[in-house]
């Protein structure tokens, strides 16, 4: 039912040594981006969503680096390549970055240079990757501004980020990311910094462009509403791992993982059956730091359904519970069996 | 942009008027005047100065006029005739005295500034990019040593070494043979062979501080999200650093240009005295010591005007470099 993945991530790990021990923001990510689809990646702050985005472009912030796993890019333009094996600053990686896999960021005000015009920053893409001259790059940049429905594109070419409203800045950012016609767009919280009406416009724009250009989009957000309206498939992240993966409809219909259930129940809804005076349920605790090494399931200390002697002992693996719907929770027999078979029984380490 | 410059030029006028008043008051502040100390010196040598001579001298220099009259005479002469007055000590017009020394002063200052910048900027950027590397620590230690060692001390060491081990004539900007020689290729070569000592000494002091400032500025900028954006575009790492963080980290530098200009004239007095450089620094120093009113006054005024001009230049440069300033 899913088409060939354009990006296929297997067991991706990102880490760095710190004075407190090994930091492991990504602990073995498996993720497929099917060609031409929008996949959502959700989770709380600090769960590794943004790190996943950066790892896909091999721009993990120093001292973080990819310590294991593969990221296979297979966009048909070149033989499949493993991005995690490329030198982050090397020619091969830089030729892919921006041209074949592009990224848009959360805060367009700070993510665009304050002292360069947006036209220059958009045109830079084609100057780098297509070696276009200034004049051609300018024409292309104006075309891109038109494409993202920037009003007065020609005049806006010379505008600086601070001349523009938040929504227009994000349009400029999108124009920049798409300037080389990338096949994959990684959007890291593209609407979080915008107010609600502008959010809707930007999401519509992204959906329109995705459909028009046949792009594959990885949409990273903590906003389940955004996921529900824009994505076909969703992956839920917790502490550097994917804990549930399903089609968007399945996930909202029958969330399997207690973490996903918690996320969904803590979204306020208008006209819900819940009484007005009943407080919105919240999950206890927060995502542990990337330093923490837990025996068993990473979520068990916060889980309301955790079974002592099981969840704090056996490390769960991802397994398909319903067709096309996988989870990483030992409460499901399929997962339990797979976890035991995968010989991933982890003895609780002695507390030092 | 032009309106911005015009507006800034208009603002300079009242600033300069106030500065001229304050500098005049400052040079009049110390008790007594040059004539009083001159007469005292003559009398101590036994020569008798009769009252008539004193009076005529006082008259000639207008020392008995009310301050306000003296101020307007002073300013009027400067503005209308370019006449900065007369140096009592050197018995020469102030303008001639200063003009004689200005070219060399600017040359030494510019050369040491260029030296400092061309050494400090690359090292500062490198230290920031390779933070906490061995090289970074090395330059940090070197930088703090440079900051810690007083310049005149360094000057003395240089003098000693260059004379003792290289047999160079010490001090000044020329060998004695070329001091009064007309300009020619040999004189220029002689100048260059002397120039590097003051340039390095004056330069290193600035270099140390500049490295630290550049490093801190670039470090601040390296952590900004727009750097990550630039990375995500596939820019070459070197180009990226120069185009984005360094460009923005330069702003504090540009804004300090305003204080470099007056520093060129007054700066490094002690080094100049130690090295016997024919620059304006020592001149200012002796003028202040001997209450050479008009010479000192001309200096104070010139420094103030240069500061104002320098600030204007750095504002224009900043506005040119940083659109956020231009438009607010």
XYZ file of C-alpha atoms in Angstrom:
680
model
C 0.000 0.000 0.000
C 2.939 2.316 0.474
C 5.076 3.233 -2.472
C 8.823 2.892 -2.625
C 10.483 4.954 0.121
C 12.581 7.829 -1.135
C 14.328 7.993 2.213
C 14.753 4.930 4.321
C 16.196 5.323 7.790
C 17.392 2.277 9.685
C 18.601 2.128 13.256
C 19.817 5.729 13.127
C 21.750 6.833 16.180
C 23.030 10.296 17.037
C 25.162 10.940 20.079
C 27.987 12.813 21.680
C 30.271 12.368 24.615
C 29.649 14.921 27.342
C 31.237 15.303 30.742
C 28.146 13.693 32.241
C 28.317 10.662 30.023
C 27.099 9.636 26.622
C 24.294 11.832 25.259
C 22.010 9.843 22.981
C 19.273 11.997 21.482
C 18.537 9.411 18.766
C 18.556 5.767 19.825
C 17.849 3.776 16.731
C 15.303 5.425 14.457
C 13.549 3.403 11.759
C 11.551 5.549 9.404
C 10.452 5.356 5.794
C 9.379 8.357 3.773
C 7.216 6.973 0.947
C 7.644 8.788 -2.359
C 5.379 11.801 -2.763
C 3.722 11.581 0.626
C 3.641 13.685 3.735
C 4.726 11.902 6.870
C 4.232 13.454 10.268
C 6.674 13.092 13.132
C 5.234 14.009 16.506
C 6.340 13.974 20.109
C 6.993 16.199 23.090
C 9.823 18.710 23.267
C 13.144 16.982 23.708
C 12.111 13.650 22.251
C 14.500 13.989 19.287
C 12.207 15.194 16.505
C 14.395 18.097 15.492
C 17.536 15.998 15.835
C 16.005 13.491 13.408
C 15.407 16.313 10.935
C 18.989 17.489 11.224
C 20.356 13.970 10.957
C 18.525 13.543 7.635
C 20.592 16.433 6.245
C 23.659 15.388 8.195
C 23.779 18.743 9.974
C 23.608 17.585 13.563
C 24.898 20.431 15.723
C 28.437 19.823 17.037
C 29.445 17.866 19.044
C 26.478 15.691 18.113
C 27.170 13.302 15.278
C 25.652 10.301 13.620
C 27.052 7.314 15.495
C 25.265 4.511 13.744
C 22.617 3.391 11.317
C 21.864 4.247 7.717
C 19.922 6.903 5.849
C 19.374 5.649 2.317
C 18.373 8.342 -0.148
C 16.922 6.859 -3.323
C 15.363 9.640 -5.370
C 16.118 8.175 -8.766
C 18.486 11.048 -9.608
C 21.504 9.039 -8.569
C 22.230 5.556 -7.299
C 20.964 5.081 -3.734
C 23.293 6.721 -1.276
C 23.792 6.270 2.430
C 23.839 9.809 3.816
C 24.982 8.782 7.277
C 28.252 7.538 5.822
C 29.058 10.797 4.047
C 31.369 13.446 5.481
C 28.994 16.152 6.806
C 31.133 18.902 5.268
C 32.192 16.975 2.206
C 31.319 17.721 -1.399
C 28.972 14.756 -1.819
C 26.849 15.664 1.207
C 26.780 19.350 0.316
C 25.612 18.543 -3.195
C 22.607 16.728 -1.724
C 21.830 19.272 0.982
C 19.505 21.950 -0.302
C 19.382 20.504 -3.806
C 17.819 17.084 -3.177
C 16.899 17.205 0.490
C 15.943 20.659 1.769
C 14.791 21.905 5.116
C 12.620 24.657 6.513
C 12.950 25.812 10.073
C 10.712 26.828 12.894
C 11.542 30.487 13.413
C 11.940 32.269 10.078
C 13.037 35.477 11.806
C 16.166 33.946 13.292
C 16.639 31.242 10.696
C 17.119 33.813 7.946
C 20.172 36.033 8.025
C 19.161 39.493 9.263
C 21.646 41.335 7.051
C 21.038 39.685 3.691
C 17.987 40.283 1.531
C 15.614 37.361 1.189
C 16.250 37.498 -2.555
C 19.935 36.958 -1.974
C 19.273 34.089 0.394
C 16.876 32.404 -2.016
C 19.100 32.990 -5.042
C 22.075 31.608 -3.148
C 20.554 28.127 -3.454
C 20.723 28.107 -7.233
C 24.028 29.946 -7.252
C 25.531 27.128 -5.195
C 23.866 24.134 -6.760
C 23.213 25.177 -10.342
C 26.092 27.625 -10.611
C 23.753 30.288 -11.935
C 24.954 33.857 -12.317
C 23.576 36.739 -10.262
C 21.062 37.828 -12.865
C 19.661 34.346 -13.505
C 19.605 33.612 -9.779
C 17.611 36.781 -9.210
C 15.083 35.865 -11.887
C 14.766 32.418 -10.358
C 14.367 33.820 -6.845
C 11.533 36.091 -7.988
C 9.904 33.102 -9.682
C 10.148 31.175 -6.419
C 8.655 34.087 -4.456
C 5.775 34.069 -6.923
C 5.352 30.354 -6.456
C 4.911 30.705 -2.699
C 2.344 33.476 -3.348
C 4.488 36.253 -1.978
C 2.652 39.485 -2.795
C 4.762 41.898 -4.904
C 7.433 39.279 -5.429
C 9.624 41.595 -7.492
C 9.771 44.263 -4.788
C 10.097 41.703 -2.025
C 13.274 40.400 -3.597
C 15.135 43.280 -1.968
C 13.346 43.011 1.379
C 15.145 42.014 4.540
C 13.574 39.487 6.917
C 12.673 42.217 9.384
C 10.700 44.031 6.671
C 8.315 41.096 6.413
C 5.565 39.698 8.591
C 5.989 36.277 10.163
C 3.901 34.560 7.511
C 5.758 36.216 4.647
C 9.084 35.319 6.229
C 8.003 31.695 6.337
C 6.941 31.935 2.686
C 10.392 33.278 1.866
C 11.944 30.400 3.783
C 9.843 27.901 1.840
C 10.791 29.592 -1.429
C 14.432 29.231 -0.427
C 14.121 25.567 0.495
C 12.346 24.750 -2.756
C 14.579 26.829 -5.018
C 16.437 23.810 -6.370
C 13.347 21.630 -6.621
C 14.281 19.117 -3.924
C 12.504 15.771 -3.798
C 12.409 15.706 -0.044
C 11.439 18.575 2.204
C 12.050 18.342 5.924
C 9.842 20.847 7.715
C 10.782 21.317 11.355
C 7.825 22.890 13.155
C 7.154 25.187 10.210
C 4.062 26.777 11.729
C 4.846 26.786 15.437
C 6.048 30.383 15.522
C 3.081 31.709 13.556
C -0.348 32.764 14.694
C -3.264 30.514 13.926
C -4.655 32.081 10.761
C -1.195 32.327 9.226
C -0.504 28.736 10.292
C -3.450 27.599 8.202
C -2.206 29.573 5.176
C 1.295 28.161 5.428
C -0.005 24.606 5.801
C -2.223 25.074 2.765
C 0.745 26.406 0.847
C 2.870 23.425 1.847
C 0.116 21.007 0.870
C -0.388 22.726 -2.459
C 3.323 22.708 -3.261
C 3.676 19.119 -2.147
C 0.910 18.074 -4.507
C 2.086 20.271 -7.403
C 5.730 19.311 -7.187
C 5.250 15.713 -6.075
C 7.533 16.254 -3.133
C 8.008 13.993 -0.194
C 7.567 15.900 3.046
C 8.576 15.049 6.574
C 6.497 17.313 8.765
C 7.797 17.612 12.278
C 5.436 19.075 14.821
C 4.121 18.729 18.317
C 0.711 19.907 17.104
C -1.540 16.903 16.560
C -4.090 19.111 14.810
C -1.536 19.937 12.131
C -0.727 16.256 11.720
C -4.360 15.280 11.416
C -5.046 17.681 8.575
C -1.879 17.370 6.523
C -0.335 13.927 6.766
C -1.043 10.444 5.478
C 1.212 8.624 7.874
C 2.481 9.515 11.330
C 5.352 8.380 13.479
C 5.346 9.113 17.204
C 8.673 9.669 18.897
C 9.681 9.210 22.481
C 13.185 9.568 23.938
C 15.010 9.120 20.667
C 12.919 6.206 19.426
C 9.865 5.796 17.240
C 7.225 4.232 19.487
C 4.281 4.053 17.094
C 3.824 4.308 13.376
C 0.596 4.137 11.444
C -1.588 5.821 8.887
C -2.952 9.050 10.290
C -6.497 7.718 10.383
C -5.483 4.567 12.262
C -3.399 6.500 14.729
C -6.147 8.906 15.678
C -8.748 6.155 15.631
C -6.994 3.492 17.630
C -3.833 4.735 19.205
C -1.925 1.708 20.485
C 0.939 3.050 22.548
C 0.013 4.480 25.971
C 2.223 7.453 25.108
C 0.230 8.210 21.962
C -2.979 7.750 23.921
C -1.691 10.230 26.461
C -0.756 12.733 23.772
C -4.162 12.485 22.135
C -6.123 12.776 25.357
C -4.250 15.901 26.372
C -5.462 17.811 23.313
C -8.368 20.084 24.239
C -11.434 19.685 22.039
C -14.454 21.855 21.555
C -17.748 20.178 22.430
C -16.140 17.093 23.851
C -18.151 14.742 25.975
C -15.963 15.583 28.900
C -17.658 17.771 31.505
C -16.692 21.411 31.478
C -15.281 21.341 34.969
C -13.198 18.271 34.428
C -9.574 19.239 33.973
C -7.748 18.320 30.790
C -5.787 15.138 31.390
C -2.051 15.634 31.326
C 0.765 13.160 31.220
C 2.831 13.026 34.347
C 6.493 13.894 34.133
C 8.507 15.013 31.136
C 10.725 13.355 28.581
C 13.893 12.248 30.388
C 17.147 13.808 29.223
C 19.103 12.243 26.421
C 21.611 11.093 29.056
C 19.234 8.690 30.740
C 19.621 4.974 30.100
C 16.530 3.082 31.153
C 16.159 -0.644 31.396
C 13.113 -1.976 29.608
C 10.678 0.358 27.912
C 11.795 3.982 27.840
C 8.286 5.141 28.684
C 7.594 2.851 31.641
C 8.312 5.394 34.428
C 5.553 7.650 33.090
C 3.231 4.973 31.815
C -0.094 4.421 33.587
C -0.339 0.896 32.219
C 3.186 -0.265 32.967
C 3.489 -3.792 34.291
C 6.170 -4.237 36.933
C 8.648 -6.979 36.104
C 7.852 -6.713 32.409
C 8.024 -3.146 31.176
C 11.048 -2.292 33.306
C 12.930 -5.415 32.226
C 12.314 -6.200 28.583
C 13.254 -3.686 25.938
C 10.381 -3.568 23.449
C 10.961 -3.502 19.698
C 8.696 -2.180 16.984
C 6.265 -4.750 15.745
C 3.186 -4.667 13.577
C 0.106 -4.943 15.775
C -2.552 -4.198 13.179
C -1.913 -4.171 9.402
C 0.207 -1.118 8.654
C 0.167 -0.114 12.305
C 3.250 -0.765 14.433
C 3.945 0.011 18.039
C 6.686 -0.453 20.584
C 4.686 -1.510 23.620
C 4.899 -4.833 25.474
C 1.178 -4.818 26.247
C 0.625 -6.199 22.745
C 1.457 -9.887 22.301
C 2.981 -9.280 18.851
C 5.457 -6.850 20.361
C 6.214 -9.046 23.339
C 6.960 -12.020 21.132
C 9.128 -9.993 18.776
C 10.969 -8.378 21.659
C 11.781 -11.711 23.282
C 12.781 -13.245 19.981
C 14.999 -10.280 19.170
C 17.051 -11.371 22.198
C 16.783 -7.817 23.401
C 16.139 -8.763 26.991
C 18.075 -6.198 28.886
C 19.088 -6.978 32.393
C 18.570 -3.966 34.622
C 22.000 -2.484 35.148
C 23.165 -2.113 38.724
C 22.614 1.429 39.919
C 25.962 3.004 40.536
C 20.795 56.607 2.867
C 21.678 60.160 1.782
C 19.062 61.552 4.122
C 20.572 59.537 6.905
C 24.029 60.984 6.226
C 22.659 64.506 5.904
C 20.806 64.189 9.197
C 23.941 62.946 10.898
C 25.950 65.852 9.428
C 23.423 68.352 10.774
C 23.726 66.852 14.211
C 27.489 67.257 14.088
C 27.259 71.047 14.141
C 25.833 71.567 17.645
C 28.017 68.741 18.915
C 31.136 70.425 17.604
C 30.157 73.826 19.060
C 29.695 72.303 22.494
C 32.952 70.397 22.138
C 34.864 73.558 21.239
C 33.488 75.345 24.308
C 34.384 72.466 26.584
C 37.872 72.077 25.144
C 38.472 75.795 25.581
C 37.347 75.642 29.199
C 39.560 72.627 29.819
C 42.692 74.305 28.524
C 41.944 77.408 30.590
C 41.241 75.433 33.752
C 44.744 75.002 35.208
C 45.780 78.001 37.314
C 48.172 80.408 35.628
C 49.040 80.538 31.961
C 52.058 79.950 29.805
C 53.202 83.574 30.145
C 53.212 83.370 33.937
C 55.373 80.256 33.907
C 57.576 81.746 31.181
C 58.198 84.898 33.209
C 58.852 82.853 36.316
C 61.468 80.881 34.390
C 63.133 84.071 33.103
C 63.213 85.610 36.558
C 64.665 82.527 38.136
C 67.553 82.865 35.696
C 68.118 86.386 37.018
C 66.941 88.330 34.045
C 64.647 91.133 34.956
C 61.406 91.374 33.092
C 59.937 94.821 33.294
C 56.256 95.330 33.661
C 55.966 97.019 30.256
C 57.220 93.917 28.434
C 54.885 91.716 30.416
C 51.962 93.964 29.642
C 52.751 94.092 25.953
C 53.058 90.306 25.844
C 49.786 89.875 27.700
C 48.234 92.328 25.299
C 49.626 90.521 22.272
C 48.264 87.171 23.385
C 45.031 88.709 24.610
C 45.461 87.090 27.970
C 43.633 89.859 29.830
C 40.473 89.684 27.770
C 37.436 88.102 29.358
C 37.287 84.335 28.688
C 34.357 84.666 26.338
C 36.261 87.131 24.163
C 39.296 84.869 24.164
C 37.119 81.941 23.125
C 35.624 83.760 20.171
C 39.022 85.099 19.103
C 40.411 81.542 19.266
C 37.530 79.986 17.399
C 37.323 82.853 14.897
C 40.973 82.481 14.013
C 40.560 78.753 13.509
C 37.417 78.961 11.437
C 38.226 82.048 9.388
C 41.977 81.844 8.986
C 42.806 78.239 9.813
C 45.028 79.731 12.484
C 45.218 77.532 15.554
C 47.336 80.009 17.456
C 50.966 80.054 18.413
C 52.911 77.583 20.457
C 54.712 79.441 23.210
C 57.125 76.639 23.790
C 58.135 75.893 20.235
C 57.734 79.457 18.992
C 55.988 78.143 15.925
C 52.421 78.266 14.684
C 50.478 75.357 16.139
C 49.175 74.293 12.751
C 52.700 74.009 11.381
C 53.825 71.960 14.353
C 50.982 69.502 14.083
C 51.024 69.277 10.306
C 54.703 68.410 10.379
C 53.994 65.352 12.450
C 50.636 64.286 11.065
C 51.764 62.262 8.013
C 54.143 60.087 10.034
C 51.569 59.739 12.766
C 48.908 58.527 10.392
C 51.338 56.227 8.704
C 52.441 54.544 11.923
C 48.848 54.356 13.142
C 47.441 52.985 9.889
C 50.224 50.447 9.537
C 49.784 49.176 13.068
C 46.017 49.099 12.678
C 46.274 47.074 9.484
C 48.781 44.806 11.189
C 46.504 44.317 14.182
C 43.432 43.615 12.071
C 45.076 41.327 9.599
C 46.522 39.262 12.431
C 43.607 39.417 14.854
C 40.641 38.788 12.564
C 41.771 35.467 11.080
C 43.031 34.216 14.445
C 39.842 35.304 16.201
C 37.647 33.605 13.609
C 39.786 30.493 13.703
C 39.687 30.360 17.519
C 35.914 30.646 17.472
C 35.405 27.964 14.850
C 37.840 25.629 16.600
C 36.746 26.521 20.106
C 38.626 24.697 22.880
C 41.092 23.206 20.422
C 44.788 23.227 21.177
C 45.312 26.113 18.765
C 42.512 28.056 20.441
C 44.168 27.655 23.843
C 47.530 28.611 22.373
C 46.178 31.841 20.933
C 44.236 32.534 24.109
C 47.418 32.339 26.165
C 49.273 34.420 23.609
C 46.451 36.948 23.592
C 46.410 37.353 27.361
C 50.199 37.684 27.391
C 49.878 40.414 24.792
C 47.228 42.151 26.869
C 49.262 41.785 30.053
C 52.656 43.029 28.902
C 52.803 46.837 28.955
C 53.658 48.307 25.579
C 56.570 50.415 26.733
C 58.141 47.306 28.219
C 57.834 45.526 24.905
C 59.287 48.606 23.228
C 62.322 48.555 25.498
C 62.887 44.858 24.851
C 62.630 45.386 21.105
C 65.038 48.282 21.243
C 67.545 46.266 23.174
C 67.301 43.204 20.966
C 67.350 45.039 17.659
C 70.326 47.097 18.675
C 72.315 44.415 20.493
C 71.774 41.557 18.051
C 70.902 43.179 14.758
C 72.889 46.361 15.100
C 70.001 48.550 14.019
C 70.015 52.202 14.922
C 67.569 52.591 17.689
C 64.508 54.716 17.901
C 62.955 57.173 15.525
C 61.751 56.287 12.089
C 64.969 57.030 10.203
C 68.655 56.288 10.543
C 70.637 59.414 11.386
C 72.036 59.464 7.846
C 68.621 59.789 6.294
C 67.054 62.060 8.870
C 67.381 65.216 6.777
C 67.900 63.571 3.428
C 65.403 64.283 0.655
C 62.817 61.608 -0.106
C 64.015 58.809 -2.301
C 63.938 55.064 -2.617
C 66.683 54.618 -0.048
C 64.986 56.831 2.459
C 61.759 54.877 2.044
C 63.594 51.579 2.525
C 65.237 53.029 5.604
C 61.836 54.083 6.895
C 60.416 50.604 6.315
C 63.339 49.027 8.162
C 62.474 51.161 11.187
C 58.720 51.143 10.902
C 58.148 47.494 11.688
C 59.220 47.849 15.319
C 56.618 50.432 16.362
C 54.034 48.768 14.127
C 54.495 45.417 15.830
C 54.655 46.905 19.307
C 51.630 49.133 18.906
C 49.879 46.455 16.868
C 50.276 43.595 19.323
C 48.522 45.423 22.116
C 45.484 45.898 19.918
C 45.814 42.421 18.425
C 45.401 40.643 21.736
C 42.190 42.445 22.575
C 40.864 42.167 19.029
C 41.371 38.400 18.981
C 39.303 38.053 22.124
C 36.547 40.313 20.800
C 36.428 38.613 17.401
C 36.370 35.195 18.997
C 33.518 36.115 21.335
C 31.495 37.812 18.588
C 31.894 34.978 16.116
C 31.103 32.399 18.809
C 27.869 34.222 19.580
C 26.901 34.243 15.939
C 27.907 30.642 15.238
C 25.134 29.461 17.527
C 22.428 31.427 15.703
C 19.801 29.512 13.742
C 20.614 31.267 10.453
C 23.988 29.497 10.490
C 22.179 26.168 10.586
C 19.951 27.321 7.737
C 23.010 28.194 5.696
C 24.409 24.737 6.441
C 21.188 23.139 5.286
C 21.669 24.853 1.918
C 24.910 23.026 1.263
C 27.254 26.012 1.392
C 30.957 25.349 1.650
C 31.808 25.555 5.387
C 34.450 28.238 4.872
C 32.253 30.432 2.679
C 29.398 29.922 5.101
C 31.396 31.218 8.041
C 32.659 34.232 6.146
C 29.353 35.153 4.583
C 27.072 34.793 7.587
C 28.465 34.770 11.147
C 31.640 36.733 10.431
C 29.740 39.365 8.486
C 27.455 39.988 11.429
C 30.217 39.643 13.994
C 32.017 42.521 12.278
C 29.437 45.071 13.355
C 30.967 45.739 16.778
C 34.289 46.296 15.012
C 32.859 48.854 12.682
C 31.236 50.703 15.538
C 34.618 50.978 17.236
C 36.175 52.751 14.242
C 34.933 56.020 15.725
C 37.441 55.687 18.514
C 40.305 54.546 16.368
C 40.646 57.880 14.579
C 41.345 60.010 17.679
C 43.403 57.158 19.062
C 45.671 57.462 16.052
C 46.611 61.003 17.094
C 46.811 60.691 20.843
C 47.462 57.024 21.227
C 50.619 55.224 22.215
C 52.224 58.301 23.796
C 54.501 56.228 25.990
C 55.652 53.922 23.202
C 56.296 56.929 20.982
C 58.359 58.571 23.682
C 60.326 55.407 24.360
C 60.959 54.846 20.666
C 61.457 58.538 19.975
C 58.910 58.572 17.168
C 58.186 61.866 15.404
C 54.466 61.500 15.982
C 51.886 63.741 17.599
C 51.541 61.752 20.808
C 54.676 63.064 22.531
C 53.874 66.567 21.279
C 50.500 66.501 22.998
C 52.099 65.182 26.141
C 54.688 67.973 26.378
C 52.085 70.607 25.488
C 49.984 69.522 28.432
C 52.996 69.476 30.751
C 54.159 72.983 29.896
C 50.716 74.598 29.697
C 51.283 75.393 26.058
C 47.677 76.586 25.854
C 47.086 76.866 22.135
C 48.967 73.744 21.191
C 47.130 71.713 23.819
C 43.860 73.351 22.872
C 44.324 72.561 19.218
C 44.981 68.945 20.151
C 41.963 68.631 22.380
C 39.782 70.186 19.710
C 41.270 68.034 16.982
C 40.770 64.856 19.002
C 37.171 65.771 19.678
C 36.487 66.574 16.035
C 38.159 63.350 14.942
C 35.999 61.426 17.397
C 32.869 62.978 15.962
C 34.008 62.307 12.412
C 35.049 58.789 13.340
C 31.681 58.063 14.879
C 30.012 59.431 11.774
C 32.136 57.209 9.552
C 31.384 54.125 11.610
C 27.676 54.970 11.638
C 27.649 55.292 7.878
C 29.562 52.051 7.496
C 27.237 50.298 9.928
C 24.179 51.576 8.115
C 25.692 50.381 4.886
C 26.489 46.954 6.340
C 23.440 46.402 8.491
C 20.053 47.164 6.978
C 18.404 47.053 10.395
C 20.205 50.249 11.388
C 19.634 52.019 8.096
C 15.901 51.751 8.307
C 15.186 52.443 11.946
